[in-house]
mmCIF file of C-alpha atoms in Angstrom:
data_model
loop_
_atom_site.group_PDB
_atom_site.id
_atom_site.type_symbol
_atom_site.label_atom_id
_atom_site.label_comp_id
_atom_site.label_asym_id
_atom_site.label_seq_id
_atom_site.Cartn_x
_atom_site.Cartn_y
_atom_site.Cartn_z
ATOM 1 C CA UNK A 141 0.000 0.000 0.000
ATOM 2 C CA UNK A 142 1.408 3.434 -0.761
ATOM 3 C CA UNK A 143 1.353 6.246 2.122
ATOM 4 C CA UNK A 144 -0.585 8.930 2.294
ATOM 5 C CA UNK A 145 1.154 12.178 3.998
ATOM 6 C CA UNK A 146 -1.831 14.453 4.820
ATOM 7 C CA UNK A 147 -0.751 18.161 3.131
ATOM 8 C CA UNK A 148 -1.752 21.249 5.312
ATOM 9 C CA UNK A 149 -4.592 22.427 3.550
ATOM 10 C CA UNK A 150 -2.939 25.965 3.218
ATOM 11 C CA UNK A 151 0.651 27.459 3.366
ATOM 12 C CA UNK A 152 1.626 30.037 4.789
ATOM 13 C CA UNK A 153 1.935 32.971 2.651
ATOM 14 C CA UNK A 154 5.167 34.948 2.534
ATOM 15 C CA UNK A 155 2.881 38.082 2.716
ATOM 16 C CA UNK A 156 0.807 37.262 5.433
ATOM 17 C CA UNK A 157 0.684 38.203 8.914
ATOM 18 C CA UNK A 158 3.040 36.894 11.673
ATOM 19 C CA UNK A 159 1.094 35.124 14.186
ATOM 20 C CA UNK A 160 -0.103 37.235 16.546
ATOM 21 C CA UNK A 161 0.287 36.368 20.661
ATOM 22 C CA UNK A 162 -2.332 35.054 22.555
ATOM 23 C CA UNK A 163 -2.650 37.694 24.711
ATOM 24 C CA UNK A 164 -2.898 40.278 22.393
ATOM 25 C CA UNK A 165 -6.476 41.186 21.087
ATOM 26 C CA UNK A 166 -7.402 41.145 17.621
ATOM 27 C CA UNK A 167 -7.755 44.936 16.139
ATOM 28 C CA UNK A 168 -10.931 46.276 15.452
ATOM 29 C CA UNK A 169 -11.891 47.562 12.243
ATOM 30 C CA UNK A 170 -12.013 51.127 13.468
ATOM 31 C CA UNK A 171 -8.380 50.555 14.599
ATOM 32 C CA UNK A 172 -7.383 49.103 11.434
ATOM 33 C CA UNK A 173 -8.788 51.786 9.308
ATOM 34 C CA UNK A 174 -7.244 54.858 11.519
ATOM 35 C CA UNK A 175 -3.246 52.645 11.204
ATOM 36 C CA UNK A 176 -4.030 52.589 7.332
ATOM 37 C CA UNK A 177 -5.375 56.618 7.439
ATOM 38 C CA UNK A 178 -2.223 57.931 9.830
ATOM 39 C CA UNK A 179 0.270 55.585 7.339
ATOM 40 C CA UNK A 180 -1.473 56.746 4.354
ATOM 41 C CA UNK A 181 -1.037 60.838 5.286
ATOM 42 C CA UNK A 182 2.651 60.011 6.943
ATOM 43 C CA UNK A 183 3.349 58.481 3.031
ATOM 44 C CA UNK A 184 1.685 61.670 1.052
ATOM 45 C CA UNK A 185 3.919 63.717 3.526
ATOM 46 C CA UNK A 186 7.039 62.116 2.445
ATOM 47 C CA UNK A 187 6.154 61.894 -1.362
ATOM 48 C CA UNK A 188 3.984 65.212 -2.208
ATOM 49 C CA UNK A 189 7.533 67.238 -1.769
ATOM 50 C CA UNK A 190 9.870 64.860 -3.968
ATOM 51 C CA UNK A 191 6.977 65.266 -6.235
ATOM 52 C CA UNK A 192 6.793 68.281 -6.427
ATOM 53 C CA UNK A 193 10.834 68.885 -7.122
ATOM 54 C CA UNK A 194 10.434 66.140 -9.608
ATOM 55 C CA UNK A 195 7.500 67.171 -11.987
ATOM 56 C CA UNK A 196 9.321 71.284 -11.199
ATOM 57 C CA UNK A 197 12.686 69.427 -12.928
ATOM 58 C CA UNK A 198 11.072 68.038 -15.441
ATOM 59 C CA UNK A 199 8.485 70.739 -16.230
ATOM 60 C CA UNK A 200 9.546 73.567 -18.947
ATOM 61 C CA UNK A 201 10.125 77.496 -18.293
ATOM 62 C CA UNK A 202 6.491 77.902 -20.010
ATOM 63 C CA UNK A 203 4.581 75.741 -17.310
ATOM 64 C CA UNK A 204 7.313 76.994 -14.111
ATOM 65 C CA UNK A 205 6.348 80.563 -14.824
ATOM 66 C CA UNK A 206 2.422 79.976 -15.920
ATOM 67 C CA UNK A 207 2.518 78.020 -12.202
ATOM 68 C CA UNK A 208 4.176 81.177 -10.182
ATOM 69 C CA UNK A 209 6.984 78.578 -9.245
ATOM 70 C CA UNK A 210 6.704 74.952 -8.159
ATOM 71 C CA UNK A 211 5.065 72.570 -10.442
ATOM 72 C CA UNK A 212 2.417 70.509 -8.951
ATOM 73 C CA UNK A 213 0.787 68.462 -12.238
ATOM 74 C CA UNK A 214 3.442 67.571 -14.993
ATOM 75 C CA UNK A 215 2.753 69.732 -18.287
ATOM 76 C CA UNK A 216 4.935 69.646 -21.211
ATOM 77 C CA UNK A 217 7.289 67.698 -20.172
ATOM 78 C CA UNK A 218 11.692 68.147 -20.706
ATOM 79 C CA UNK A 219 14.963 66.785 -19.698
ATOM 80 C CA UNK A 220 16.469 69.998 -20.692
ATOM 81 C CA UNK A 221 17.477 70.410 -17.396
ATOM 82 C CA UNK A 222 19.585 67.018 -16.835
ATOM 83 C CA UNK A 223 20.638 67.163 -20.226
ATOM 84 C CA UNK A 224 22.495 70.555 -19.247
ATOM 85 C CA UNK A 225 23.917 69.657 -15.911
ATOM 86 C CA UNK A 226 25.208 66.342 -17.387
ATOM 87 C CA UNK A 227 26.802 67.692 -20.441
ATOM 88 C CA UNK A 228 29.654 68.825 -18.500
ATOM 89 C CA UNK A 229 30.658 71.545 -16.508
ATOM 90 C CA UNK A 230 30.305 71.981 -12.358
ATOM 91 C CA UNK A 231 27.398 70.023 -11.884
ATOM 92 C CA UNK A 232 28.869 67.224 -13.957
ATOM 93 C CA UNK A 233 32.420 67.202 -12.120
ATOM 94 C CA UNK A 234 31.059 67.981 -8.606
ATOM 95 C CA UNK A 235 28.775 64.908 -8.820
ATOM 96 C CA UNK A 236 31.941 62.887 -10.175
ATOM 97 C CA UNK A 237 33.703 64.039 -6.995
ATOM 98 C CA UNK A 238 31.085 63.264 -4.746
ATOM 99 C CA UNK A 239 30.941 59.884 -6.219
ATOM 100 C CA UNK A 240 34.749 58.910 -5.817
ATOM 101 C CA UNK A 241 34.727 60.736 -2.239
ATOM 102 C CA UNK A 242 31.897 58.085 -1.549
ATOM 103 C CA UNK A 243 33.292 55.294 -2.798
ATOM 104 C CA UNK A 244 36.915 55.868 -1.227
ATOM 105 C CA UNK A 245 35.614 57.371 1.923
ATOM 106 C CA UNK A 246 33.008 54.538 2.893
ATOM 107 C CA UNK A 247 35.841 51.595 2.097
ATOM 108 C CA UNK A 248 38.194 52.856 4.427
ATOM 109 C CA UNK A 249 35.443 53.749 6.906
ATOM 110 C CA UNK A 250 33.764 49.922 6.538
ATOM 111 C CA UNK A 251 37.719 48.658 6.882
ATOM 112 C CA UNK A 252 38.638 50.539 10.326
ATOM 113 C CA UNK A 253 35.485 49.725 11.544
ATOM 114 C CA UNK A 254 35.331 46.139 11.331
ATOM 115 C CA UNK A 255 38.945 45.547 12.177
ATOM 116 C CA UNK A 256 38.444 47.621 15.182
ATOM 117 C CA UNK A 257 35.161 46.368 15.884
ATOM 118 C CA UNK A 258 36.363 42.916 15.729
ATOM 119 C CA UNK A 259 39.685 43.747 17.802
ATOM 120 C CA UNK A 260 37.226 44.704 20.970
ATOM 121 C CA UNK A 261 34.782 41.993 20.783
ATOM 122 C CA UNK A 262 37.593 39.729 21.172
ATOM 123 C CA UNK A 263 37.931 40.086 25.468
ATOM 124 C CA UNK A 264 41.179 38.833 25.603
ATOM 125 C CA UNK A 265 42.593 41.515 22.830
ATOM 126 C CA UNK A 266 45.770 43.602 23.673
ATOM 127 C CA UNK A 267 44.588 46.501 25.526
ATOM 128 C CA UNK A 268 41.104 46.283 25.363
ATOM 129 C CA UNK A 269 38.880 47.616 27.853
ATOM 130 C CA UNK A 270 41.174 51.340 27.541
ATOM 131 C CA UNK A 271 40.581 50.977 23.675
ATOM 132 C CA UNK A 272 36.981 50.532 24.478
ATOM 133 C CA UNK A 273 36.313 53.015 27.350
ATOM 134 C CA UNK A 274 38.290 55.767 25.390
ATOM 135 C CA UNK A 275 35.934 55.375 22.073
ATOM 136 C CA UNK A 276 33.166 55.680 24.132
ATOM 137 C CA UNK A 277 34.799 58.603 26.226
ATOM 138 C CA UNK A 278 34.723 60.909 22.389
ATOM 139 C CA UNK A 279 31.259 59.925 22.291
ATOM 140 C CA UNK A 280 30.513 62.484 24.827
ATOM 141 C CA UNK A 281 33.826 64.732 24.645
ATOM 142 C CA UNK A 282 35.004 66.097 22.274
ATOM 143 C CA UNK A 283 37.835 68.717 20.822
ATOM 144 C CA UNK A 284 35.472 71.284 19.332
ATOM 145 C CA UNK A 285 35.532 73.150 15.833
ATOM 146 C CA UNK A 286 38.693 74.960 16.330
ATOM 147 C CA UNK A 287 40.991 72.723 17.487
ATOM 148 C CA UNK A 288 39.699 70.150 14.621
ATOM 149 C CA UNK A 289 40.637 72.604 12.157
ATOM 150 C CA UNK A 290 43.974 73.521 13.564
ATOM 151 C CA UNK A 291 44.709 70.152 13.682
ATOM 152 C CA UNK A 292 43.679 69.819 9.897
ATOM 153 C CA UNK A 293 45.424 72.557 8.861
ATOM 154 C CA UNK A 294 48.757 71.408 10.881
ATOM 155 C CA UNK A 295 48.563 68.925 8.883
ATOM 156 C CA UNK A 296 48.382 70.121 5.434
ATOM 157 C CA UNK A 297 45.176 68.673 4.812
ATOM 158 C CA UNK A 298 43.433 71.606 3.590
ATOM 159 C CA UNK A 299 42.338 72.204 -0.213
ATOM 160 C CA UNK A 300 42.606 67.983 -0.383
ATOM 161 C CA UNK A 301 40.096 66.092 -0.843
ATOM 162 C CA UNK A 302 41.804 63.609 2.743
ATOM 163 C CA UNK A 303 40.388 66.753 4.540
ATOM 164 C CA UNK A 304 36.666 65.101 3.334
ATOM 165 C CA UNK A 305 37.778 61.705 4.870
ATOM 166 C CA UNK A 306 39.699 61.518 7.895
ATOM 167 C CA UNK A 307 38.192 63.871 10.291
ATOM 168 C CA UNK A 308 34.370 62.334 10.063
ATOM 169 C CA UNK A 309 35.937 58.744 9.103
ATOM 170 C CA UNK A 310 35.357 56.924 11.863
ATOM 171 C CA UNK A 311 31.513 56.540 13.928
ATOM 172 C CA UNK A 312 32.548 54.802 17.226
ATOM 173 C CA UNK A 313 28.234 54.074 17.237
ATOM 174 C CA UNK A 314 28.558 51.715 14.592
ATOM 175 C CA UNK A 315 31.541 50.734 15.841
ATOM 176 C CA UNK A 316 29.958 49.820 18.951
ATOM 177 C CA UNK A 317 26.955 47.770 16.543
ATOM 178 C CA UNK A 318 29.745 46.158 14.280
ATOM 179 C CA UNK A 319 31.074 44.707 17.943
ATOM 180 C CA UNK A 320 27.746 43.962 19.525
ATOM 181 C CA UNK A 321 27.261 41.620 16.207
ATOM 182 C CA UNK A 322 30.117 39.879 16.314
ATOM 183 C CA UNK A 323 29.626 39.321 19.911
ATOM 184 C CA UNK A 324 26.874 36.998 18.904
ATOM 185 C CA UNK A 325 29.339 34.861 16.298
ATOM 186 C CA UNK A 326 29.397 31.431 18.394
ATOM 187 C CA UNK A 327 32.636 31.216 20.751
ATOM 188 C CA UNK A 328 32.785 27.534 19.549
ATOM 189 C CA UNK A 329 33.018 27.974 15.757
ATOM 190 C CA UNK A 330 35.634 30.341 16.205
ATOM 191 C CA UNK A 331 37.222 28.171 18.372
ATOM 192 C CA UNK A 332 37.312 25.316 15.714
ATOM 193 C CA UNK A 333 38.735 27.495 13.241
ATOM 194 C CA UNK A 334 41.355 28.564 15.169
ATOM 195 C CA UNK A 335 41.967 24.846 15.620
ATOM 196 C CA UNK A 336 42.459 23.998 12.107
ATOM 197 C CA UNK A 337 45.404 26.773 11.994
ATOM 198 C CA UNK A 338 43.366 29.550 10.759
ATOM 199 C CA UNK A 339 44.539 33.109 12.206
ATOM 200 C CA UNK A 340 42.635 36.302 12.621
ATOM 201 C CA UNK A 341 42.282 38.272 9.888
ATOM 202 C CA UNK A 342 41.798 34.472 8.256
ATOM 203 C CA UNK A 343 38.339 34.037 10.718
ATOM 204 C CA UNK A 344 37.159 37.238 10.276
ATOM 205 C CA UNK A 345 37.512 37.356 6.654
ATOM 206 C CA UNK A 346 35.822 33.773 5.921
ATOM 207 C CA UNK A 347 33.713 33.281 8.782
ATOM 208 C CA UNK A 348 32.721 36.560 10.794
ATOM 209 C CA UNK A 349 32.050 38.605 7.849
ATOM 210 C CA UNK A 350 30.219 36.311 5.743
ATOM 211 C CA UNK A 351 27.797 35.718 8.822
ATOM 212 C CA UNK A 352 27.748 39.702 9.537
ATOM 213 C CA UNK A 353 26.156 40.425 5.953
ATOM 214 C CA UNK A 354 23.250 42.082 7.778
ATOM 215 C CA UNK A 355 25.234 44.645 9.801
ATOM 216 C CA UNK A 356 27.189 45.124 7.343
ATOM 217 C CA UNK A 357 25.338 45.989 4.986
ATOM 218 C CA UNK A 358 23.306 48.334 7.284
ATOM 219 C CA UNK A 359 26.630 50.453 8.533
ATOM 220 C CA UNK A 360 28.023 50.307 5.135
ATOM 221 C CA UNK A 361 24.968 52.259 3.789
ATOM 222 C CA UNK A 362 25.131 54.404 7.009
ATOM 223 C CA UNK A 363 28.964 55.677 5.849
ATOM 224 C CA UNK A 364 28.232 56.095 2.356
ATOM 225 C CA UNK A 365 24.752 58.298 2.752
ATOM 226 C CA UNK A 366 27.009 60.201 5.348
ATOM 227 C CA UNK A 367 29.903 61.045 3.109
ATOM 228 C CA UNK A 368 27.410 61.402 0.092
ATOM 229 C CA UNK A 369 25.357 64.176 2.161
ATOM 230 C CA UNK A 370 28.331 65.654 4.069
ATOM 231 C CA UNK A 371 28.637 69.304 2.866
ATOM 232 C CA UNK A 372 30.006 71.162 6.004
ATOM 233 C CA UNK A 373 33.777 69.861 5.854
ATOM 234 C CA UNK A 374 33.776 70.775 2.404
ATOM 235 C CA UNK A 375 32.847 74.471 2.888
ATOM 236 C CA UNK A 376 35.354 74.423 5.793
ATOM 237 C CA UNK A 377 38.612 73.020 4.198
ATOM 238 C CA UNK A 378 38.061 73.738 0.700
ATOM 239 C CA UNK A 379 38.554 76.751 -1.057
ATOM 240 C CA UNK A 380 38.528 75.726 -4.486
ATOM 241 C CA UNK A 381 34.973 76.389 -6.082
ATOM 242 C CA UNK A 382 36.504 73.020 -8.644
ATOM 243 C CA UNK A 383 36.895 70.963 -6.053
ATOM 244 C CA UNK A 384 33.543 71.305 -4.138
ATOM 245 C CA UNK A 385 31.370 68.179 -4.364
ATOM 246 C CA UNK A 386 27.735 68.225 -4.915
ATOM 247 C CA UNK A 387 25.735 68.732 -2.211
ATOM 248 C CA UNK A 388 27.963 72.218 -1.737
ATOM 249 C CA UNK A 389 26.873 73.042 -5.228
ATOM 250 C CA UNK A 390 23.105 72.366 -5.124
ATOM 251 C CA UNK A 391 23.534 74.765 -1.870
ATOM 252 C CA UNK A 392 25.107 77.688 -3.660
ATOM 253 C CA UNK A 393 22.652 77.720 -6.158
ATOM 254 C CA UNK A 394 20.015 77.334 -4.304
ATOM 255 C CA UNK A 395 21.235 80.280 -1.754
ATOM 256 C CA UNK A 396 22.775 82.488 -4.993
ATOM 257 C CA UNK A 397 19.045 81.519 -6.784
ATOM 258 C CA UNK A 398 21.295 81.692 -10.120
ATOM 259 C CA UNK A 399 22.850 78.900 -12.743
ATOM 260 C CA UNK A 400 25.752 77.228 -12.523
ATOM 261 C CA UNK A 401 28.514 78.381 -14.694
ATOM 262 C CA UNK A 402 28.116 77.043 -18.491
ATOM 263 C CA UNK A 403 23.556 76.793 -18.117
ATOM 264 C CA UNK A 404 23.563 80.989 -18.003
ATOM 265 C CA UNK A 405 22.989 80.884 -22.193
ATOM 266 C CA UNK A 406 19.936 78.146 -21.827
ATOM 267 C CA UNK A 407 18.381 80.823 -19.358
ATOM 268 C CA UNK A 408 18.561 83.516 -21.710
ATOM 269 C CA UNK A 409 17.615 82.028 -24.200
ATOM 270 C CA UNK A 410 14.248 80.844 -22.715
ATOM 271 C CA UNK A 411 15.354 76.834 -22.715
ATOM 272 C CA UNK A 412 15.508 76.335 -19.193
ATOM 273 C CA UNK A 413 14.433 77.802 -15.864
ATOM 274 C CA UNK A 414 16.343 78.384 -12.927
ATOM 275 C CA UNK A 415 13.900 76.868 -10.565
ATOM 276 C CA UNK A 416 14.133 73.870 -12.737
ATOM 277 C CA UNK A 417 18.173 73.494 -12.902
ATOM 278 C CA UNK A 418 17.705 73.887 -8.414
ATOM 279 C CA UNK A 419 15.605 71.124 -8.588
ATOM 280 C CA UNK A 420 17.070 69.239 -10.976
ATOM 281 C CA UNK A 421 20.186 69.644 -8.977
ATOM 282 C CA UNK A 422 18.216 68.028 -5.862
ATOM 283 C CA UNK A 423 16.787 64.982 -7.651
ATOM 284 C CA UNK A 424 20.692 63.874 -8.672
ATOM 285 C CA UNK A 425 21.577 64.974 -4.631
ATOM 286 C CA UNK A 426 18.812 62.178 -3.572
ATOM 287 C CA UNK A 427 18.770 59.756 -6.384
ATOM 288 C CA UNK A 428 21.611 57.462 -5.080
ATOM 289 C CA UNK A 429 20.205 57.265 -1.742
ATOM 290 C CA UNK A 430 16.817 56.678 -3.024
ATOM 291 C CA UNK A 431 17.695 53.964 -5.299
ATOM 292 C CA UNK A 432 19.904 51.927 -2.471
ATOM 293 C CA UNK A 433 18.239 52.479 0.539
ATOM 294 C CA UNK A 434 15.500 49.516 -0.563
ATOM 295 C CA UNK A 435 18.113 46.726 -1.175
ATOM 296 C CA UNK A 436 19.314 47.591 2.162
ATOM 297 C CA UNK A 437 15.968 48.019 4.026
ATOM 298 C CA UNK A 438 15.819 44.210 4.779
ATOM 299 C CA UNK A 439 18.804 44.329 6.708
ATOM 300 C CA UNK A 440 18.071 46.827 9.106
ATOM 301 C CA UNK A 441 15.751 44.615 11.536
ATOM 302 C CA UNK A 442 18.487 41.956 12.047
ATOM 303 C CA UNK A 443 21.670 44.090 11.638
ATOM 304 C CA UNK A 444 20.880 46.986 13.692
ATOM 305 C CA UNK A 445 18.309 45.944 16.395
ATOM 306 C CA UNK A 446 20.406 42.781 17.060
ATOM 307 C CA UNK A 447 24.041 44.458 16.975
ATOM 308 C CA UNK A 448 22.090 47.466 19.317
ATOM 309 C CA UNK A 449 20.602 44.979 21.398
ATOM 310 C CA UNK A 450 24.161 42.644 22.296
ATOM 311 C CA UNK A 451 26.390 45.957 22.320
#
């Protein structure tokens, strides 16, 4: 005779609900619909501005100036504006800095910060609890503006682009999640490895950081929106306009209300609005962080709550 294995008459769906505790009461419907109204406003909040600097970027000088100034509904619409800023020029080499400042700034971030996050989860590390209590000791002291830009200049750093790096490099909060994460790597497997012959930078390489995707990926997006945003350093130790990165651009022309240099003949000639170039500007400012933040959005439960939670 064959078997029969009874099935479960449904599976559970990977949408639905977690199971809910028994004591907690089921919601009412009135409860229900005021979550979905508060969510629902919170959501048009968020989204009505970007829209509106969106459909004002796209929108031509015709419909900006028949509007008074911000587009709300998309009429005739134009990429003059992106077409400008990306044809070359400031726009086009400030966003090219801001991307290589990014990129070099967040891997040398991510690399202190795991090697000294690792370093203090191990106990028995070479001076460890001074490392420790220090880090946590410029968490609530610390130097002031001066001093940090004495020390900058002392060093030469000023007018180079190190000067956007080093002195906001290191967070000693996510160094303090990185360690509370690896924390929670079993002892034992760690052990094991170090059995077989395998030596520090050997474990954490093959077995920490493969099991620390989460965090990982959660402090690595951290650094890189920081650098990406960061505009204050920039105004402080740079003095050349060519080397200013983005987000100091979009601020002078938004505070100067004016085009950047090489988009002044599209204005005059009726092509292109200034409103449209500001916001234009904006939507390239946000579009990275936009476009990464949902890849990393699954992270953030495991990596931050649980690296929080064991710090």
């Amino acid at each position: 005779m064959t078997a029969v294995i009874d099935k479960p008459a449904t599976e559970p769906s990977r949408w639905a609900a977690p199971p809910r505790p028994v004591w907690e009461e089921k919601p009412s419907h009135t409860g229900l619909a005021a979550k979905g109204l508060v969510l629902a406003l919170a959501c048009l909040a968020i989204l009505f501005p970007l829209w509106i600097v969106i459909v004002t970027s796209l929108s031509s000088r015709k419909t900006i100036d028949e509007a008074g100034g911000l587009v709300m509904i998309p009429k005739d619409i134009t990429f003059v504006a992106y077409q400008e800023l990306l044809s070359g020029g400031q726009v086009t080499r400030a966003a090219i800095i801001s991307i290589v400042i990014t990129l070099v700034g967040t891997l040398f971030s991510m690399t202190v910060s795991v090697l000294c996050a690792y370093g203090l989860s191990r106990t028995g590390s070479l001076g460890h609890r001074w490392i420790l209590m220090t880090l946590l000791a410029t968490m609530f002291f610390s130097a002031g503006l001066i001093p940090t830009y004495l020390l900058v200049q002392s060093l030469g750093l000023t007018d180079s682009y190190l000067a956007l790096i080093l002195p906001s490099a290191i967070s000693v909060f996510n160094i303090l999640v990185l360690r509370g994460f690896f924390q929670g790597i079993s002892q034992e497997l760690i052990d094991s490895a170090r059995i077989d012959g395998a030596g520090d930078f050997r474990i954490l390489w093959q077995i920490v950081m493969p099991l620390s995707r989460a965090v990982i990926a959660v402090i690595t997006l951290f650094y890189a929106v920081g650098y990406w945003s960061a505009w204050f350093n920039a105004s402080l130790y740079l003095n050349d306009q060519d080397m200013m990165p983005l987000q100091n651009v979009m601020i002078q022309l938004v505070q100067k209300q004016e085009a950047p240099v090489g988009l002044g003949q599209a204005i005059k000639t009726g092509q292109l609005s200034g409103l449209a170039v500001q916001m234009a500007v904006m939507v390239m400012a946000l579009l990275p962080v936009a476009v990464l933040s949902p890849f990393v959005q699954k992270h953030f439960k495991k990596g931050m709550l649980t690296g929080a939670v064991k710090g």
